[in-house]
């Protein structure tokens, strides 16, 4: 909901596509989006493919109407994908310390996890900003931390590790 509302600052119309009829976003965010005249709704639709023209420019989004099973084309000049704020950390199997919401816990001001030599960056450890630019920044930080670790120049007191 937040992303759809934000995009209306730059687009004349934003069509919000969602595979179910109900939304998980907070009521206040849903209300904001519903009150925005630039937001249109395509609920109960499953995205299938971004449709492009001969020049490679986006022409729309092909979706399946989950009520009828029919495919539809939602015409659009661009597609922005936002799939929620649940970090994809389940594959870690509890080996890396995560918080109650599944975000990887890092040593404050670093990308260090509870396991020496394992670093986290991007949305899986960013509980606040969750933006591409901050993900890129923490990706650079993690690369630098990993390089220092591999060179043996990382100065860290592992006795204060996050696995306590």
XYZ file of N, CA and C in Angstrom:
492
model
N 0.816 -1.187 0.000
C 0.000 0.000 0.000
C 0.866 1.259 0.000
N 1.922 1.198 0.809
C 2.805 2.354 0.912
C 3.463 2.660 -0.425
N 3.928 1.615 -1.116
C 4.591 1.806 -2.393
C 3.616 2.346 -3.439
N 2.386 1.826 -3.466
C 1.393 2.301 -4.434
C 1.099 3.777 -4.215
N 0.909 4.163 -2.973
C 0.644 5.578 -2.668
C 1.830 6.445 -3.057
N 3.032 5.975 -2.770
C 4.237 6.726 -3.103
C 4.367 6.923 -4.612
N 4.099 5.883 -5.383
C 4.253 5.959 -6.838
C 3.303 6.963 -7.479
N 2.195 7.287 -6.815
C 1.262 8.266 -7.396
C 1.876 9.659 -7.476
N 2.992 9.877 -6.810
C 3.690 11.162 -6.937
C 4.316 11.314 -8.319
N 4.579 10.190 -8.987
C 5.292 10.197 -10.260
C 4.453 9.704 -11.429
N 3.351 9.035 -11.154
C 2.533 8.442 -12.205
C 1.125 9.048 -12.186
N 0.515 9.113 -13.351
C -0.850 9.637 -13.418
C -1.847 8.616 -12.886
N -1.483 7.323 -12.937
C -2.341 6.265 -12.414
C -1.469 5.092 -11.977
N -1.818 4.487 -10.857
C -1.148 3.296 -10.355
C -2.213 2.225 -10.178
N -2.020 1.095 -10.844
C -2.944 -0.027 -10.672
C -2.309 -1.017 -9.723
N -2.969 -1.267 -8.627
C -2.473 -2.182 -7.615
C -3.029 -3.570 -7.919
N -2.143 -4.513 -8.211
C -2.531 -5.884 -8.540
C -2.227 -6.757 -7.333
N -3.220 -7.548 -6.923
C -3.023 -8.446 -5.783
C -3.772 -9.746 -6.058
N -3.170 -10.866 -5.677
C -3.717 -12.176 -6.027
C -4.957 -12.582 -5.219
N -5.228 -11.885 -4.155
C -6.398 -12.217 -3.334
C -7.329 -11.014 -3.249
N -8.493 -11.222 -2.677
C -9.465 -10.131 -2.503
C -9.117 -9.281 -1.281
N -8.577 -9.944 -0.245
C -8.237 -9.216 0.980
C -6.748 -8.899 1.002
N -6.409 -7.858 1.748
C -5.034 -7.386 1.830
C -4.513 -7.583 3.248
N -3.200 -7.724 3.382
C -2.595 -7.883 4.701
C -2.078 -6.576 5.279
N -2.017 -5.544 4.473
C -1.482 -4.260 4.938
C -2.348 -3.709 6.064
N -1.758 -2.824 6.842
C -2.510 -2.212 7.934
C -3.709 -1.459 7.390
N -4.753 -1.347 8.201
C -5.977 -0.670 7.783
C -5.691 0.767 7.379
N -4.846 1.445 8.119
C -4.560 2.845 7.795
C -3.896 2.979 6.430
N -2.977 2.048 6.079
C -2.323 2.098 4.775
C -3.311 1.729 3.663
N -4.188 0.771 3.922
C -5.212 0.421 2.934
C -6.134 1.608 2.698
N -6.552 2.262 3.774
C -7.449 3.416 3.648
C -6.795 4.533 2.851
N -5.515 4.796 3.114
C -4.797 5.839 2.362
C -4.798 5.531 0.869
N -4.498 4.291 0.538
C -4.458 3.908 -0.877
C -5.852 3.987 -1.495
N -6.859 3.546 -0.764
C -8.234 3.571 -1.294
C -8.741 5.000 -1.478
N -8.277 5.912 -0.662
C -8.698 7.313 -0.759
C -7.956 8.067 -1.859
N -6.891 7.487 -2.388
C -6.091 8.141 -3.414
C -6.739 7.900 -4.778
N -7.186 8.974 -5.424
C -7.890 8.850 -6.705
C -7.000 8.323 -7.827
N -5.698 8.352 -7.654
C -4.778 7.852 -8.686
C -4.545 6.344 -8.587
N -5.054 5.710 -7.536
C -4.868 4.269 -7.362
C -6.113 3.538 -7.836
N -5.916 2.606 -8.779
C -6.996 1.710 -9.181
C -6.641 0.312 -8.707
N -7.640 -0.548 -8.648
C -7.471 -1.847 -8.012
C -7.730 -2.984 -8.979
N -6.885 -3.989 -8.933
C -7.053 -5.225 -9.692
C -6.827 -6.367 -8.706
N -7.826 -6.602 -7.872
C -7.728 -7.651 -6.858
C -8.148 -8.986 -7.453
N -7.754 -10.065 -6.792
C -8.025 -11.421 -7.281
C -7.408 -11.646 -8.652
N -6.235 -11.073 -8.868
C -5.515 -11.221 -10.127
C -4.106 -11.745 -9.818
N -3.665 -12.721 -10.563
C -2.319 -13.266 -10.411
C -1.466 -12.798 -11.575
N -0.385 -12.061 -11.306
C 0.505 -11.633 -12.392
C 1.122 -12.840 -13.090
N 1.136 -12.813 -14.419
C 1.713 -13.898 -15.204
C 2.954 -13.466 -15.971
N 2.896 -12.277 -16.581
C 4.029 -11.833 -17.400
C 3.945 -10.342 -17.656
N 5.119 -9.719 -17.726
C 5.193 -8.338 -18.171
C 5.163 -8.388 -19.693
N 4.265 -7.630 -20.293
C 4.122 -7.602 -21.740
C 4.924 -6.427 -22.295
N 5.742 -6.700 -23.310
C 6.559 -5.652 -23.924
C 6.242 -5.552 -25.402
N 6.504 -4.367 -25.947
C 6.281 -4.135 -27.370
C 7.515 -4.453 -28.186
N 7.465 -4.110 -29.468
C 8.567 -4.384 -30.397
C 9.859 -3.699 -29.991
N 9.748 -2.537 -29.344
C 10.942 -1.785 -28.949
C 11.487 -2.237 -27.597
N 10.794 -3.154 -26.946
C 11.222 -3.629 -25.628
C 10.620 -2.832 -24.488
N 9.818 -1.820 -24.814
C 9.177 -1.011 -23.771
C 7.984 -1.757 -23.175
N 7.760 -1.565 -21.903
C 6.631 -2.194 -21.223
C 5.321 -1.696 -21.815
N 4.419 -2.644 -22.077
C 3.083 -2.305 -22.578
C 2.012 -2.636 -21.559
N 2.336 -3.525 -20.617
C 1.340 -3.891 -19.637
C 1.722 -5.129 -18.861
N 0.772 -5.596 -18.081
C 0.959 -6.782 -17.245
C -0.154 -7.767 -17.563
N 0.230 -8.971 -17.978
C -0.747 -10.019 -18.210
C -1.036 -10.689 -16.870
N -2.313 -10.784 -16.524
C -2.736 -11.369 -15.250
C -3.808 -12.420 -15.513
N -3.960 -13.300 -14.532
C -5.073 -14.254 -14.565
C -6.111 -13.774 -13.561
N -7.336 -13.635 -14.011
C -8.441 -13.308 -13.118
C -8.754 -14.582 -12.339
N -8.532 -14.554 -11.037
C -8.697 -15.757 -10.223
C -10.145 -16.180 -10.051
N -11.088 -15.295 -10.351
C -12.506 -15.647 -10.270
C -12.966 -16.375 -11.527
N -12.489 -15.904 -12.700
C -12.959 -16.467 -13.969
C -11.948 -17.404 -14.616
N -10.668 -17.297 -14.216
C -9.621 -18.089 -14.847
C -9.127 -17.494 -16.155
N -9.748 -16.420 -16.613
C -9.372 -15.779 -17.871
C -8.123 -14.921 -17.705
N -7.322 -14.838 -18.776
C -6.170 -13.941 -18.787
C -6.616 -12.561 -19.238
N -6.018 -11.540 -18.633
C -6.339 -10.158 -18.961
C -5.036 -9.387 -19.110
N -5.076 -8.309 -19.888
C -3.933 -7.421 -20.006
C -4.288 -6.111 -19.314
N -3.475 -5.747 -18.333
C -3.609 -4.441 -17.692
C -2.556 -3.558 -18.360
N -3.016 -2.586 -19.145
C -2.080 -1.721 -19.859
C -1.326 -0.844 -18.872
N -0.014 -0.726 -19.110
C 0.837 0.070 -18.215
C 2.127 0.439 -18.944
N 2.703 1.551 -18.530
C 3.986 1.985 -19.082
C 5.158 1.469 -18.251
N 4.873 0.914 -17.095
C 5.916 0.403 -16.220
C 5.327 -0.538 -15.196
N 6.176 -1.365 -14.610
C 5.752 -2.322 -13.584
C 6.698 -2.195 -12.405
N 6.139 -2.067 -11.225
C 6.918 -1.996 -9.991
C 6.463 -3.164 -9.122
N 7.388 -3.994 -8.690
C 7.056 -5.176 -7.900
C 7.340 -4.898 -6.430
N 6.324 -5.080 -5.599
C 6.476 -4.969 -4.148
C 5.755 -6.163 -3.545
N 6.471 -6.996 -2.826
C 5.878 -8.241 -2.349
C 5.797 -8.324 -0.834
N 5.789 -7.190 -0.178
C 5.642 -7.206 1.262
C 6.945 -7.037 1.996
N 6.871 -7.152 3.290
C 8.034 -6.890 4.132
C 8.387 -8.070 5.024
N 8.187 -9.261 4.518
C 8.603 -10.444 5.258
C 9.960 -10.872 4.715
N 11.001 -10.822 5.538
C 12.330 -11.176 5.024
C 12.412 -12.658 4.659
N 13.095 -12.950 3.581
C 13.247 -14.318 3.097
C 14.449 -14.962 3.779
N 14.297 -15.323 5.050
C 15.404 -15.893 5.818
C 15.115 -17.314 6.315
N 13.994 -17.868 5.926
C 13.633 -19.211 6.384
C 14.655 -20.266 6.017
N 15.355 -20.067 4.896
C 16.340 -21.040 4.428
C 17.528 -21.174 5.387
N 17.681 -20.217 6.296
C 18.814 -20.251 7.226
C 18.651 -21.333 8.296
N 17.442 -21.809 8.475
C 17.194 -22.905 9.400
C 17.616 -22.625 10.834
N 17.547 -21.371 11.251
C 17.884 -21.028 12.626
C 19.373 -20.961 12.918
N 20.214 -21.095 11.897
C 21.659 -21.064 12.108
C 22.177 -19.657 12.385
N 21.509 -18.656 11.831
C 21.864 -17.248 12.029
C 20.805 -16.652 12.940
N 21.208 -15.819 13.889
C 20.255 -15.206 14.807
C 19.347 -14.238 14.061
N 18.029 -14.426 14.248
C 17.041 -13.518 13.676
C 16.159 -12.988 14.800
N 15.471 -11.878 14.510
C 14.548 -11.346 15.508
C 13.200 -12.050 15.375
N 12.220 -11.621 16.143
C 10.908 -12.273 16.159
C 10.209 -12.216 14.802
N 10.577 -11.256 13.950
C 9.953 -11.116 12.635
C 10.759 -11.769 11.519
N 11.877 -12.398 11.856
C 12.676 -13.105 10.868
C 13.819 -12.308 10.266
N 14.018 -11.063 10.720
C 15.131 -10.259 10.216
C 16.439 -10.717 10.867
N 17.511 -10.772 10.085
C 18.810 -11.160 10.617
C 19.318 -10.064 11.546
N 19.760 -10.469 12.725
C 20.316 -9.535 13.701
C 21.793 -9.349 13.395
N 22.196 -8.081 13.253
C 23.610 -7.775 13.020
C 24.147 -6.960 14.183
N 25.463 -7.046 14.367
C 26.142 -6.241 15.375
C 25.940 -4.772 14.972
N 25.386 -3.928 15.823
C 25.072 -2.545 15.444
C 26.249 -1.829 14.768
N 25.929 -1.161 13.649
C 26.935 -0.418 12.911
C 27.783 -1.262 11.996
N 27.479 -2.569 11.905
C 28.237 -3.489 11.045
C 27.259 -4.379 10.296
N 27.818 -5.296 9.513
C 27.005 -6.322 8.856
C 27.275 -7.695 9.463
N 27.998 -7.731 10.586
C 28.392 -8.984 11.247
C 27.193 -9.671 11.882
N 27.096 -10.975 11.653
C 26.063 -11.781 12.289
C 26.666 -12.490 13.491
N 25.916 -13.387 14.079
C 26.409 -14.143 15.229
C 27.454 -15.191 14.850
N 27.636 -15.435 13.566
C 28.631 -16.407 13.118
C 29.796 -15.653 12.474
N 30.999 -15.782 13.019
C 32.162 -15.101 12.435
C 32.322 -15.456 10.951
N 32.505 -14.441 10.120
C 32.683 -14.650 8.692
C 31.397 -14.664 7.892
N 30.258 -14.551 8.567
C 28.972 -14.479 7.872
C 28.416 -13.078 8.087
N 28.106 -12.408 6.980
C 27.667 -11.022 7.017
C 26.298 -10.908 6.359
N 25.497 -9.966 6.810
C 24.142 -9.793 6.276
C 23.957 -8.372 5.774
N 23.226 -8.252 4.680
C 22.971 -6.929 4.121
C 21.589 -6.916 3.476
N 21.140 -5.730 3.158
C 19.880 -5.576 2.445
C 18.663 -5.751 3.325
N 17.550 -6.060 2.664
C 16.261 -6.112 3.354
C 16.158 -7.211 4.404
N 17.003 -8.237 4.350
C 16.918 -9.305 5.349
C 17.416 -8.849 6.716
N 18.116 -7.699 6.776
C 18.581 -7.200 8.070
C 18.131 -5.767 8.331
N 17.447 -5.158 7.374
C 17.027 -3.761 7.481
C 15.560 -3.699 7.878
N 15.303 -3.521 9.151
C 13.923 -3.506 9.638
C 13.262 -2.144 9.490
N 14.043 -1.142 9.144
C 13.493 0.212 9.119
C 13.286 0.784 7.721
N 14.327 0.824 6.894
C 14.244 1.554 5.634
C 13.746 0.699 4.476
N 14.286 -0.509 4.332
C 13.869 -1.455 3.295
C 13.771 -0.795 1.917
N 14.831 -0.132 1.530
C 14.898 0.540 0.239
C 16.089 0.006 -0.554
N 15.986 0.070 -1.857
C 17.060 -0.443 -2.710
C 18.374 0.272 -2.427
N 18.323 1.557 -2.214
C 19.560 2.307 -2.014
C 20.235 1.918 -0.700
N 19.451 1.684 0.357
C 20.073 1.263 1.617
C 20.554 -0.186 1.509
N 19.855 -1.013 0.731
C 20.313 -2.390 0.507
C 21.647 -2.382 -0.226
N 21.779 -1.495 -1.213
C 23.045 -1.393 -1.945
C 24.160 -0.934 -1.013
N 23.839 0.015 -0.141
C 24.839 0.506 0.809
C 25.308 -0.570 1.767
N 24.358 -1.342 2.320
C 24.767 -2.396 3.247
C 25.439 -3.540 2.504
N 25.112 -3.701 1.215
C 25.827 -4.696 0.403
C 27.293 -4.335 0.278
N 27.569 -3.057 0.074
C 28.960 -2.585 0.016
C 29.638 -2.789 1.366
N 28.922 -2.479 2.445
C 29.487 -2.672 3.785
C 29.833 -4.140 4.019
N 28.923 -5.042 3.637
C 29.156 -6.474 3.845
C 30.354 -6.949 3.033
N 30.477 -6.447 1.803
C 31.626 -6.826 0.973
C 32.933 -6.370 1.625
N 32.925 -5.157 2.155
C 34.137 -4.643 2.814
C 34.437 -5.423 4.091
N 33.383 -5.745 4.864
C 33.580 -6.545 6.080
C 34.111 -7.930 5.735
N 33.566 -8.541 4.687
C 34.026 -9.880 4.278
C 35.482 -9.834 3.823
N 35.840 -8.792 3.079
C 37.220 -8.657 2.623
C 38.175 -8.538 3.807
N 37.817 -7.703 4.790
C 38.664 -7.549 5.979
C 38.748 -8.860 6.749
N 37.653 -9.571 6.840
C 37.636 -10.848 7.545
C 38.581 -11.840 6.853
N 38.472 -11.932 5.541
C 39.311 -12.871 4.787
C 40.786 -12.506 4.834
N 41.067 -11.211 4.888
C 42.460 -10.758 4.991
C 43.002 -10.920 6.400
N 42.128 -11.168 7.349
C 42.543 -11.282 8.747
C 42.769 -9.941 9.413
N 42.252 -8.884 8.793
C 42.453 -7.545 9.363
C 41.232 -7.024 10.107
N 40.177 -7.827 10.179
C 38.994 -7.385 10.897
C 39.281 -7.435 12.396
N 39.083 -6.320 13.055
C 39.293 -6.246 14.495
C 37.925 -6.356 15.150
N 37.730 -7.444 15.874
C 36.437 -7.671 16.520
C 36.634 -8.554 17.736
N 35.973 -8.214 18.790
C 35.999 -9.028 19.997
C 34.809 -9.981 19.938
N 35.063 -11.213 19.428
C 33.978 -12.171 19.252
C 33.388 -12.631 20.576
N 34.006 -12.262 21.704
C 33.413 -12.638 22.993
C 32.113 -11.876 23.219
N 31.929 -10.795 22.472
C 30.672 -10.057 22.567
C 29.784 -10.350 21.373
N 29.907 -11.566 20.866
C 29.145 -11.973 19.698
C 27.652 -11.920 19.974
N 26.890 -11.847 18.905
C 25.442 -11.737 19.010
C 24.762 -13.033 19.408
N 25.502 -14.141 19.522
C 24.846 -15.405 19.837
C 24.649 -15.614 21.336
N 24.886 -14.575 22.133
C 24.675 -14.707 23.581
C 23.220 -14.779 23.887
